[in-house]
Structure formats: structure tokens, C-alpha cells
Short mmCIF file of C-alpha atoms in Angstrom, two decimals:
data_model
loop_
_atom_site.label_atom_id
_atom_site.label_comp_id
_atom_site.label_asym_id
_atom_site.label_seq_id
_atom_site.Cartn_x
_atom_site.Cartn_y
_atom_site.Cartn_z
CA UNK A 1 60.16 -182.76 69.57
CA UNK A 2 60.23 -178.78 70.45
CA UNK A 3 62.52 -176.49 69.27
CA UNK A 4 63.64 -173.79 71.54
CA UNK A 5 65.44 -170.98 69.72
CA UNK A 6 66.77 -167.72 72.10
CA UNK A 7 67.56 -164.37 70.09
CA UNK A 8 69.14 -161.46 71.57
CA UNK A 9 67.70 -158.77 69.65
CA UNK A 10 70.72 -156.34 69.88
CA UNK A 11 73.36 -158.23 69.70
CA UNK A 12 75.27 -160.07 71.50
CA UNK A 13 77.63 -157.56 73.22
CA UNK A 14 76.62 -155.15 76.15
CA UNK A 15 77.88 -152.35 78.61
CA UNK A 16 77.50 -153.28 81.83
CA UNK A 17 74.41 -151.62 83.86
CA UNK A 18 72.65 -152.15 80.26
CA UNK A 19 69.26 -154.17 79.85
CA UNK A 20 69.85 -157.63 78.71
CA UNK A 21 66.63 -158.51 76.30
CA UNK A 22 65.88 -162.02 74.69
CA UNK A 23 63.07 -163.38 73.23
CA UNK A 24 62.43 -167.28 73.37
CA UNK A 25 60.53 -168.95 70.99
CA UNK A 26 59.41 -172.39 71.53
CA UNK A 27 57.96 -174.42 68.43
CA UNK A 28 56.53 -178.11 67.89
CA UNK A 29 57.22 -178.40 64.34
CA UNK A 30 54.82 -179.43 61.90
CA UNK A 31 55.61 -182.73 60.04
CA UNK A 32 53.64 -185.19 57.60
CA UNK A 33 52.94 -187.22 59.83
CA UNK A 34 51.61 -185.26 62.86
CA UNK A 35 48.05 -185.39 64.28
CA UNK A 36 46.23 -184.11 66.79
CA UNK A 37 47.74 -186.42 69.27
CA UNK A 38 51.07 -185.05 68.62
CA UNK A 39 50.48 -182.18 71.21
CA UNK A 40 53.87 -181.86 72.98
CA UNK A 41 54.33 -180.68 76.70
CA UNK A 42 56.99 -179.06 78.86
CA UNK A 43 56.24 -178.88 82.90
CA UNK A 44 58.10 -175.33 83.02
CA UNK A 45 61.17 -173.35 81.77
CA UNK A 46 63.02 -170.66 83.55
CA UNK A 47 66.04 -168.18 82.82
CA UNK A 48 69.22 -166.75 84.70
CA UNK A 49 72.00 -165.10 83.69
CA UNK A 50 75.68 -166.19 85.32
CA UNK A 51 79.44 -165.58 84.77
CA UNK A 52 81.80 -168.39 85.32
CA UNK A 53 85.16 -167.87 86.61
CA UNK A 54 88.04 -169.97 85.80
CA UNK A 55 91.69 -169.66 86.17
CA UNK A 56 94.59 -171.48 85.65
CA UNK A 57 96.15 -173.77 87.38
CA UNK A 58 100.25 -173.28 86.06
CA UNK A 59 99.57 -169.17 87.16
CA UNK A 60 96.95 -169.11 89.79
CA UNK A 61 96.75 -170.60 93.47
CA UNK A 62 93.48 -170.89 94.75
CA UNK A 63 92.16 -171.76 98.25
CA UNK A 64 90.26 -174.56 98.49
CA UNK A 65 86.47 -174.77 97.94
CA UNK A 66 84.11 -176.30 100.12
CA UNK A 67 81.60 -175.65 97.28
CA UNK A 68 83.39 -177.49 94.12
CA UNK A 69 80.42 -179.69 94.15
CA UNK A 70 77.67 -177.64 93.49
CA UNK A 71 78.07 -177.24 89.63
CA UNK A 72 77.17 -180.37 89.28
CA UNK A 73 73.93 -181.42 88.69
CA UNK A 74 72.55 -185.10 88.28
CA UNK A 75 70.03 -185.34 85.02
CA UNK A 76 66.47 -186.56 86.75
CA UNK A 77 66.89 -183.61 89.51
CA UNK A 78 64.64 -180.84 89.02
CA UNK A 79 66.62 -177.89 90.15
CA UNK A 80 67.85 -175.25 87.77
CA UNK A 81 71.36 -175.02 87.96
CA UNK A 82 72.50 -172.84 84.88
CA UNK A 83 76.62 -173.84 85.34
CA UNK A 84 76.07 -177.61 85.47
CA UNK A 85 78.79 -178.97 83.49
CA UNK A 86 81.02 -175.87 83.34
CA UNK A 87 84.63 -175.30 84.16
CA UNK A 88 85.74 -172.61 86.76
CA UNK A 89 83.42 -171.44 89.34
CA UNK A 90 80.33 -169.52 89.05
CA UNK A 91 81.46 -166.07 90.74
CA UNK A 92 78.20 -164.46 89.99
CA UNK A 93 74.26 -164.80 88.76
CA UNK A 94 71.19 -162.83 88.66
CA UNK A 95 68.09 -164.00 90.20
CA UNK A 96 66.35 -167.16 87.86
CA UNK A 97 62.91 -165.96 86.09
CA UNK A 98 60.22 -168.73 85.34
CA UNK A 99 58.96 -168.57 81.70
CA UNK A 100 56.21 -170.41 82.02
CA UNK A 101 54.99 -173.49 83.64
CA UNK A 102 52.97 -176.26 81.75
CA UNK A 103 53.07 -175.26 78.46
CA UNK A 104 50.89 -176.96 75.63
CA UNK A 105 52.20 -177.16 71.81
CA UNK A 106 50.19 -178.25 69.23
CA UNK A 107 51.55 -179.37 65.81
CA UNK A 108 52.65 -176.47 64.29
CA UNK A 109 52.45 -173.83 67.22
CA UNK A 110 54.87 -172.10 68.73
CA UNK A 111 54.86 -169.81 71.59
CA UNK A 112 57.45 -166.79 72.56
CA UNK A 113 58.68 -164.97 75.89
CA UNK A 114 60.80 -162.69 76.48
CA UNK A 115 63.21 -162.43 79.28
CA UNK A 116 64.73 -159.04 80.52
CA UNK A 117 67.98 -158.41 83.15
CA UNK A 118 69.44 -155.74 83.79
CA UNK A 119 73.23 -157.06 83.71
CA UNK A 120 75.12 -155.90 87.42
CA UNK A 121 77.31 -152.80 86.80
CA UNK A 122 79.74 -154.18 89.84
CA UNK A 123 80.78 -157.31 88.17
CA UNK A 124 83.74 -157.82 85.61
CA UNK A 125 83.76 -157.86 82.43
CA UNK A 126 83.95 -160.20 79.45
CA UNK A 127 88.09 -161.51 79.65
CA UNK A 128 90.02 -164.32 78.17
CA UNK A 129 93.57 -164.04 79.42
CA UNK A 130 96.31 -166.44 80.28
CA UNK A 131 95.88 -166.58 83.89
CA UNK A 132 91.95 -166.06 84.30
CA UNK A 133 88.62 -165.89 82.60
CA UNK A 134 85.59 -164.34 82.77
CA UNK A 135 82.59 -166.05 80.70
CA UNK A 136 79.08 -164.52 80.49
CA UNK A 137 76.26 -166.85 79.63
CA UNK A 138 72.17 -166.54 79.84
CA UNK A 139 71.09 -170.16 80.63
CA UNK A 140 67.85 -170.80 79.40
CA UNK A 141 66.59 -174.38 81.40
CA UNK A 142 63.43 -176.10 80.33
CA UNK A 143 62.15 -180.01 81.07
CA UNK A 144 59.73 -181.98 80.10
CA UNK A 145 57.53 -184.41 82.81
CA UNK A 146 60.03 -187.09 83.88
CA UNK A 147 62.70 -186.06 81.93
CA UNK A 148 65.96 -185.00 82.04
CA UNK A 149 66.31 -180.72 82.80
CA UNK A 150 67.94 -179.39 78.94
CA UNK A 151 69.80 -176.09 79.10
CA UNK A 152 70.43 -173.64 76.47
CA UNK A 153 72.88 -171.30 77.05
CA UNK A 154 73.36 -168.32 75.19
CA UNK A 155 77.10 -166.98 75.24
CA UNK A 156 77.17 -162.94 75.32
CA UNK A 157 79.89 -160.32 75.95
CA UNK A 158 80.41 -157.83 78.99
CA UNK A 159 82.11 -154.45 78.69
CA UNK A 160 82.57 -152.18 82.03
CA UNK A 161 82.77 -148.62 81.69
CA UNK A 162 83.95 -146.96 85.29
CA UNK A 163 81.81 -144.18 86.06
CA UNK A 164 78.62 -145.48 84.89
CA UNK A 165 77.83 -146.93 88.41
CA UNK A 166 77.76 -142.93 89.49
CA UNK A 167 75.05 -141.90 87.06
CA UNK A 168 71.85 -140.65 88.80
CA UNK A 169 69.05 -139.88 87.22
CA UNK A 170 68.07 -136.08 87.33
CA UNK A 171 65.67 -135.07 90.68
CA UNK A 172 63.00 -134.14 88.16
CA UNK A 173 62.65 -137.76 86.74
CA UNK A 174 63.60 -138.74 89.98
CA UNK A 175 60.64 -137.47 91.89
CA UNK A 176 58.07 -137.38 88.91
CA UNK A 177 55.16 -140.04 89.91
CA UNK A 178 55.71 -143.32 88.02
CA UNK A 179 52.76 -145.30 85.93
CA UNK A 180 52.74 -149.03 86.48
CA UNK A 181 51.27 -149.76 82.87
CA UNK A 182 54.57 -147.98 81.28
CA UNK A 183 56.77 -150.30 83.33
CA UNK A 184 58.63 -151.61 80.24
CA UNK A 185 58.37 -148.47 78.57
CA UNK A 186 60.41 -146.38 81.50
CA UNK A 187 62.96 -149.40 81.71
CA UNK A 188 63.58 -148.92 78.10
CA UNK A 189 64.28 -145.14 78.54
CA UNK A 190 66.33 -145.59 81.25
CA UNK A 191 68.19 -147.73 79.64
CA UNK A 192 68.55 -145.63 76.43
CA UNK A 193 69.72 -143.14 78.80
CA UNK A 194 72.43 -145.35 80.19
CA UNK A 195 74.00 -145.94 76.80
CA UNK A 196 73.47 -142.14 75.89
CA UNK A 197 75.51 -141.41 78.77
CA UNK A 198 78.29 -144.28 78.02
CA UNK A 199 78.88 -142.47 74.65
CA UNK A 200 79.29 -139.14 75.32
CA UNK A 201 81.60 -140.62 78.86
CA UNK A 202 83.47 -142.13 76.00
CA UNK A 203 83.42 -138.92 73.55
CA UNK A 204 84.81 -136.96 76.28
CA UNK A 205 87.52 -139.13 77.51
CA UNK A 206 88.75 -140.28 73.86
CA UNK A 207 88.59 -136.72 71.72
CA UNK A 208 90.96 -134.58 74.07
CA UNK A 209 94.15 -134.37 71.83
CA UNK A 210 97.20 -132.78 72.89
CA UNK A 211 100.83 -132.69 71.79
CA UNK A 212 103.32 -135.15 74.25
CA UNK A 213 106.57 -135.08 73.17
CA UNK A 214 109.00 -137.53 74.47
CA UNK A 215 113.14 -137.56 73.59
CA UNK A 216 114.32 -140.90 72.96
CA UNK A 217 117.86 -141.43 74.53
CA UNK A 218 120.08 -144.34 74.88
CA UNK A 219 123.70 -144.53 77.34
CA UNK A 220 125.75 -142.83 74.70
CA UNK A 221 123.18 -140.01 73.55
CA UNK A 222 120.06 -138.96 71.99
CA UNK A 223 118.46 -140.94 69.21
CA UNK A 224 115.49 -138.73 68.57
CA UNK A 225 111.82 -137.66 69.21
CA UNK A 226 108.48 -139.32 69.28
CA UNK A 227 104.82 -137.43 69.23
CA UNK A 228 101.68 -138.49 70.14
CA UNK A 229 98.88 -137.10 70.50
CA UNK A 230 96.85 -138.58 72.78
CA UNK A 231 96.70 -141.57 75.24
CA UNK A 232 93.18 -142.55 75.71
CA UNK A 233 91.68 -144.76 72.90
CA UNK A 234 88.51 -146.71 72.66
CA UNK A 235 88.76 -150.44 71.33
CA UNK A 236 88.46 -150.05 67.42
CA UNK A 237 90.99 -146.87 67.29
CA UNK A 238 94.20 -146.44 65.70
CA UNK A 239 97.43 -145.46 67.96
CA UNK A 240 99.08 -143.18 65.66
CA UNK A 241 102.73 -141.77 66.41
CA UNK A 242 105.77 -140.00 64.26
CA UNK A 243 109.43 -140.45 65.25
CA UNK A 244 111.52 -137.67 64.29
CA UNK A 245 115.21 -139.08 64.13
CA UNK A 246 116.60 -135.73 62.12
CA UNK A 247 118.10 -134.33 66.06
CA UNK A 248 119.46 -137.00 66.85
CA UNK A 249 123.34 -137.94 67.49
CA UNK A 250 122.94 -141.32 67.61
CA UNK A 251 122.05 -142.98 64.49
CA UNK A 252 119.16 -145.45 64.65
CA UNK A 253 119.35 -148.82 62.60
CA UNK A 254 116.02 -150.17 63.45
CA UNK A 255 112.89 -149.73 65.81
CA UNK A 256 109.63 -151.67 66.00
CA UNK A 257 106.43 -150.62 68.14
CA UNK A 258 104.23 -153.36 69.75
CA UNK A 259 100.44 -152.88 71.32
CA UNK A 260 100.93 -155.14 74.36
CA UNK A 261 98.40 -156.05 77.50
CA UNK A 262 99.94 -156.85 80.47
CA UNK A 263 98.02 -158.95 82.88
CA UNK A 264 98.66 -159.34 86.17
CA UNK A 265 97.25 -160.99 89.55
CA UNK A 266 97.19 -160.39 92.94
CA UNK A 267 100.46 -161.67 94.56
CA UNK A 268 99.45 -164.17 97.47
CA UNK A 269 97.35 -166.02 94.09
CA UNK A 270 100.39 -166.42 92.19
CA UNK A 271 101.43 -169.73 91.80
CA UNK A 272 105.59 -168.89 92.01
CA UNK A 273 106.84 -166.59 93.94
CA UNK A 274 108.48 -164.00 91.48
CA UNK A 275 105.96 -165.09 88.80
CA UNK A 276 106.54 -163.11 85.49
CA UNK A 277 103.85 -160.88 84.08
CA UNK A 278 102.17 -162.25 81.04
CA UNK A 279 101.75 -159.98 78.00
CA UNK A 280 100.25 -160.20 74.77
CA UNK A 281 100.91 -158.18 71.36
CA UNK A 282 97.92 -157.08 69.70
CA UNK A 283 99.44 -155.39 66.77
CA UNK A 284 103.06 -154.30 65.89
CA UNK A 285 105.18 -152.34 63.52
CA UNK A 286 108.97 -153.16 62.83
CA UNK A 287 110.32 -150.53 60.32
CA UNK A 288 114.49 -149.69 59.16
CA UNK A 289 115.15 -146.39 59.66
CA UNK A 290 118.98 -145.59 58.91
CA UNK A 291 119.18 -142.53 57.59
CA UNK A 292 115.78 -141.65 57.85
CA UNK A 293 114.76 -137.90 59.15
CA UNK A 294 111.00 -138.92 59.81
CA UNK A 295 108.90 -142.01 60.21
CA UNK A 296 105.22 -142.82 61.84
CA UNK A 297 103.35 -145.95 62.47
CA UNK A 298 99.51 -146.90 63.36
CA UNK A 299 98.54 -149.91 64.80
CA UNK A 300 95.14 -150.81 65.27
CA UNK A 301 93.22 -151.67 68.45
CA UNK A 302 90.80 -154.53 68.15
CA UNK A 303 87.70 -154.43 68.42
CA UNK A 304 87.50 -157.97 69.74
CA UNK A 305 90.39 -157.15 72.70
CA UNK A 306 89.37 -156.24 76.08
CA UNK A 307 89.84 -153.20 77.41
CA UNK A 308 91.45 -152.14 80.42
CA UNK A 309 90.44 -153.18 83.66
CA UNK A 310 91.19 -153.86 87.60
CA UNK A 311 88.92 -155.75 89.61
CA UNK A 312 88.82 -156.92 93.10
CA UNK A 313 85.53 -158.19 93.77
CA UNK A 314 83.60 -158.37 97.03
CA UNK A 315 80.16 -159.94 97.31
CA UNK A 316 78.47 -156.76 99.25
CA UNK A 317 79.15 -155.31 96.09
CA UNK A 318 76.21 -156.53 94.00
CA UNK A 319 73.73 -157.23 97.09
CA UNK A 320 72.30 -153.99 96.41
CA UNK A 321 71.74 -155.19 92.60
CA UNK A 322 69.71 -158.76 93.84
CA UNK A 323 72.88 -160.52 92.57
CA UNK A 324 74.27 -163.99 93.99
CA UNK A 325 78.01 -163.34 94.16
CA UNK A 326 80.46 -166.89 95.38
CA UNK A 327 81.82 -165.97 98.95
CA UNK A 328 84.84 -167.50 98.22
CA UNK A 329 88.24 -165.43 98.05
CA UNK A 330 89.20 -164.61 94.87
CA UNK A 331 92.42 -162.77 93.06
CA UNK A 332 92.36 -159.20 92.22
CA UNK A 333 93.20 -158.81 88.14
CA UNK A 334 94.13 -156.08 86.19
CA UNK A 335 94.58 -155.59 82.83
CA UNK A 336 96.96 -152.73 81.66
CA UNK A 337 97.83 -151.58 77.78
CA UNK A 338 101.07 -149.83 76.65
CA UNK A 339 102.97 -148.99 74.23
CA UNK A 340 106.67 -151.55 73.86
CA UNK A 341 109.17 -149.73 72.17
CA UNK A 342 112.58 -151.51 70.90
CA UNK A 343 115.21 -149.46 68.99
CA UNK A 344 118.51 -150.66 67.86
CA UNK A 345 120.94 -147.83 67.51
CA UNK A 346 124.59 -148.03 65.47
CA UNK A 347 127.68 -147.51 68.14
CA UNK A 348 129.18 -145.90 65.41
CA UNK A 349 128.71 -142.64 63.89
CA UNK A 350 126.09 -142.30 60.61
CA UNK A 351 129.01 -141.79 58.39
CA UNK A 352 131.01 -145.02 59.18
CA UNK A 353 127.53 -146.90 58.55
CA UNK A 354 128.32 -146.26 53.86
CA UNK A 355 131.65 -147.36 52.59
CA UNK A 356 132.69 -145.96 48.97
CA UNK A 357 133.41 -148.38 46.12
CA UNK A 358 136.40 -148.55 44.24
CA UNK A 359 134.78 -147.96 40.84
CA UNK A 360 136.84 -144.88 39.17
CA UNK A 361 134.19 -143.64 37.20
CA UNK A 362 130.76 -144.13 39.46
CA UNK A 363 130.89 -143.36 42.82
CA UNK A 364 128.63 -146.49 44.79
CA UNK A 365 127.76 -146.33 48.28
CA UNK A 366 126.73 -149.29 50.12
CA UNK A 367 126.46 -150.81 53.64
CA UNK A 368 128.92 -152.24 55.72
CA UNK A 369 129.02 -155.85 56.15
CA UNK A 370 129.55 -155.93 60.21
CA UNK A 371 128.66 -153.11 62.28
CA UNK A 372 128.70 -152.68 65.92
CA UNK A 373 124.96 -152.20 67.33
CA UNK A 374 123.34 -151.26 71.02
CA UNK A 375 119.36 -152.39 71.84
CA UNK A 376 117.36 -150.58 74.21
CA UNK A 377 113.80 -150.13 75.24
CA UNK A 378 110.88 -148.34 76.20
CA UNK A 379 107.10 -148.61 77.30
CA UNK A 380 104.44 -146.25 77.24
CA UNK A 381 101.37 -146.77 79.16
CA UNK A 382 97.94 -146.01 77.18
CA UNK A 383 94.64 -145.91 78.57
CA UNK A 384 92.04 -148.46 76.58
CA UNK A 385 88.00 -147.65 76.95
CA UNK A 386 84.91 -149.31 75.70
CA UNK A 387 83.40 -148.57 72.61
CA UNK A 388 79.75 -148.82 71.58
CA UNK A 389 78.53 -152.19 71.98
CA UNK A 390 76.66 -152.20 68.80
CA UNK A 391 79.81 -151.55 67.25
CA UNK A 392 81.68 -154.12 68.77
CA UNK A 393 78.60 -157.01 68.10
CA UNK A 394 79.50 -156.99 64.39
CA UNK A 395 82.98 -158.95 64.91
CA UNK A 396 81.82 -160.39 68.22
CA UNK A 397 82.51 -164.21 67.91
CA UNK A 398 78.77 -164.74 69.57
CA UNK A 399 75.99 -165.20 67.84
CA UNK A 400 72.63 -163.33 68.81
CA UNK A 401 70.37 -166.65 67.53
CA UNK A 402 71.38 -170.33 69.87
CA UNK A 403 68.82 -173.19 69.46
CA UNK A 404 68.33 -176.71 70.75
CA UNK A 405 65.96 -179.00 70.16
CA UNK A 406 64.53 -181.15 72.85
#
């Protein structure tokens, strides 16, 4: 029996262009009643990193695929196929890496690699919707001699930043001779660089504030104001925002403010014709406001949600990164974030909405019974970033230590 246990040393979320790092550790346990004949072997093990693609069938009309086939894998082959067994299609993979090949454990040893990939900047990110999915996984594959292949997969998270893919390095470091024994070493700056570059991207794009004032109007008049500050936001942020109903001549009963994705797909993919948008509400905020001058809200982004993205993949995209992309056509998605607004506004005037009692002494106001209302709504789009990956590991459902035992 070995155990096989795969840590990613970070964490278990990354940007994409960042260096993927995890170190395997292979053990034969020591028991009471192992001897020296209780050596185990393995004939070799090997790596690759792959994200599987998978949509649904009520939303989403595929073509055909000559290549359905392929993610299966019968158990006394030898060939490394990291997506045997899983749903969707494999849309993209880095090359495989062998780990070793005929590896000796004694009772009680264990022995540990580490495997290193820089993830493709091109490809999408991490994305659980309602029409499509996008699943990263490091596959770690290992057999012993006439034996079934086992695979370990190690589930990780993908956020894309646009604009990192036009980073270049400065000509200084660019032309400066390299050393072959600091291999690792300049990978590791490079890469620090990367993320460096990510945050202050993200600093720059997130920290501009500015007043935008919009007047909230229905058919019969206006209802009010609404301020915000600013429209970029990083997963993890609060949308903050302030209504300010004292100008208006319409009274307003009620409003509520929902954080909504909408995804969408390309339009020859969609199952119907006409097919309806699908959204989701991430947070929301229902308040009564009658009679009320000033109100606010903040509803909180999560860090678990996925930011905003389009993609529309091509495989001469990642050829330049030694990526394997599937040839097959697939749908353009995008993911877009906004603000829904719903207000529900009296189509009477704010006096008529308090009747007097008929108490001589004590004058009581209270509300009518039955009051004639109007709905209407709004939606504000908002722009949704990354945020540090590090940040976003500590409530990622992943967990940076998988085992198996074999």
C-alpha cells in the first residue's frame, strides 16, 4: 500500500499566468507487521493540468463531437489520460510531466516531487453557472506493474485578470544574460512579479472614486436620487449607495436592491430561439421607505463568486503557451454584474398615504388600509475584478492537501 498525498503550497486559488506549484509525497507506511520484503513499487507517475468543459443540455446546443470517446479510458491501458471519467469535454491541458519512473519504497520511506506549471493566461477562468462550467483540475496519474493506472486529481480555482497577458518584462531584465543554475529561482521572481503587477492593476482600477448621481423617475414624476461612488469593485468589496427621496414628488412606498450576474451565451448555442438570460442574486436589500428623506444600503460581493468575464476561445490562442486546446466549436460566454433596482411608488400624494383618528383628545395617525401603488425598475451595470488569490483561498471550497492511497 502507498500513499500519495499532493499539497499545493499556496493555496488552492490562482491568477491566471501565475505558477502552479505542488509537491507530491509518496509514502509506504510503516506497520507491525512489515519486513524487508514489504518494499513496494510503482513503474512511473506523471502530472498534467486540464480544464473540463461542460454545459448544459436544457440551455446549450452543441455540435456534435467526433471525439466524445476519448475521455474514456479502459483500466489495464497504460496511457495517461487525466479526464477519464469526467463529464463535459476537456477544452484545454498543459503538457503531462513524468515524476519519476520505477520508484522503490521501503517500509517506512517516502519520497517527494514537486511539479511546477505555469497555468495559460488565454484560457477561462474558474465558472459554475447555469448554462456552462469551467472546472480546473491537476491530475496526478501513477500505476503500479500490471495494474490498473490510479489518478489523483487535485481540484483548484482560476481567476483571469485582462491585461496581464500585455505585461512585458522591462528591456533591462529582458536582455540581462540568464544563469541556468537559478532556473527556479528567476521563475519564482517572475512570477512574484506577475502577482505584484495583478495588485497594483487591481489598486488602480478599484480605488478611483467619484460622485455619479442618477435621478430616479417613474411615468408620473420624480421619486428621488441615488449616489454612488464608484463602479468597479473587486470580489470581497461592499457596493455601497444612499437614496435621497427628500426631492422627490412622488412618494416611494418601498425599494429593494439586488447584486445580480447575468449570464449569457452565444446565440446560434442556445438551445430556444428567444432563450431568456439567466441571472443570479448574490446579495439583496429590501427596505420601506415612506416618508423617509434618506436611506443607503451595502451589499457584499463574495468572495467565492466569479467575476466578470467574456470569452470566446480559439485554439491558436494558447499554441504559443505549449497548451492542447479541443478544436471543436465552442459558445462564446460572458458573465456581466449589475445593479437590479425595484421601487414601488404610491399613485397618490404623501399626504393621502396617514388618515387622522377620531379620538377627541389624542390626535393618531396611521396608514391607510388600501392604497393605490405603481412598480418600476432599474439596472445598473458594475464592473467586478479579481482580488488577491491568497485572499480568496481562505473561503475557497478546495482544499490545498488531496490524498489516495493505492
Amino acid at each position: 500500500m502507498i500513499e500519495v498525498v499532493a499539497k499545493l503550497g499556496r493555496g488552492p486559488v490562482f491568477l491566471a499566468g501565475e505558477l502552479l506549484e505542488c509537491v507530491i509525497t509518496f509514502t509506504n507506511p510503516l506497520s507491525a507487521a512489515s519486513t524487508s520484503a514489504s518494499s513496494e513499487m510503482l513503474a512511473w507517475a506523471s502530472a498534467q493540468i486540464h480544464c473540463q468543459f461542460h454545459a448544459s443540455e436544457n440551455r446549450v446546443a452543441l455540435p456534435p463531437s467526433d471525439g466524445s470517446k476519448h475521455d474514456v479510458q479502459a483500466e489495464n491501458e497504460t496511457v495517461f489520460v487525466p479526464n477519464r471519467g469526467e463529464r463535459g469535454q476537456c477544452i484545454l491541458s498543459t503538457p503531462p510531466k513524468i515524476l519519476f519512473c520505477d520508484l522503490r519504497l521501503d517500509p517506512g520511506e517516502s519520497k517527494s516531487y514537486s511539479y511546477c506549471e505555469t497555468l495559460p493566461i488565454d484560457g477561462p477562468p474558474s465558472f459554475r453557472g447555469q448554462s456552462v462550467k469551467y472546472v480546473y483540475k491537476l491530475t496526478i496519474g501513477c500505476q503500479r506493474v500490471n495494474s490498473p493506472i490510479k489518478l489523483l486529481r487535485v481540484p483548484f480555482r482560476v481567476l483571469v485578470l485582462h491585461g496581464l497577458k500585455d505585461y512585458q518584462c522591462p528591456q533591462d531584465e529582458a536582455v540581462a544574460p540568464s544563469n541556468p543554475f537559478l532556473e527556479e529561482e528567476e521563475g519564482l521572481k517572475k512570477d512574484s512579479r506577475l502577482a505584484d503587477l495583478a495588485t497594483d492593476l487591481l489598486m488602480a482600477a478599484t480605488s478611483r472614486r467619484s460622485l455619479h448621481l442618477y435621478n430616479i423617475s417613474s411615468s408620473r414624476g420624480k421619486v428621488g436620487t441615488f449616489c454612488i461612488f464608484k463602479t468597479v469593485y473587486k470580489i470581497g468589496e461592499d457596493v455601497i449607495g444612499t437614496f435621497n427621496f427628500s426631492e422627490g414628488d412622488i412618494p416611494c412606498l418601498q425599494f429593494s436592491v439586488s447584486l445580480q450576474t447575468e449570464e449569457s451565451i452565444q446565440e446560434e448555442f442556445q438551445r430556444r430561439r428567444g432563450q431568456p438570460v439567466s441571472f443570479s442574486t448574490h446579495a439583496r436589500h429590501q427596505e420601506a421607505c415612506l416618508h423617509t428623506a434618506q436611506s443607503s444600503f451595502s451589499l457584499p460581493i463574495p468572495l467565492s463568486s466569479t467575476p466578470g468575464f467574456t470569452t470566446n476561445i480559439a485554439p491558436r490562442q494558447l499554441l504559443a503557451l505549449r497548451c492542447w486546446l479541443l478544436t471543436r466549436l465552442l459558445p462564446a460566454v460572458s458573465l456581466k454584474w449589475r445593479l437590479h433596482f425595484e421601487f414601488v411608488t404610491s399613485g397618490e400624494s404623501a399626504g393621502t398615504c396617514l388618515v387622522r383618528g377620531s379620538q377627541p383628545e389624542a390626535v393618531t395617525w396611521t396608514g391607510v388600509e388600501q392604497i393605490e401603488v405603481d412598480t418600476f425598475s432599474w439596472d445598473l451595470p458594475i464592473k467586478v475584478l479579481p482580488t488577491n488569490p491568497i485572499l480568496a483561498s481562505y473561503v475557497s471550497q478546495f482544499s490545498s492537501t488531496n490524498s489516495i492511497t493505492i
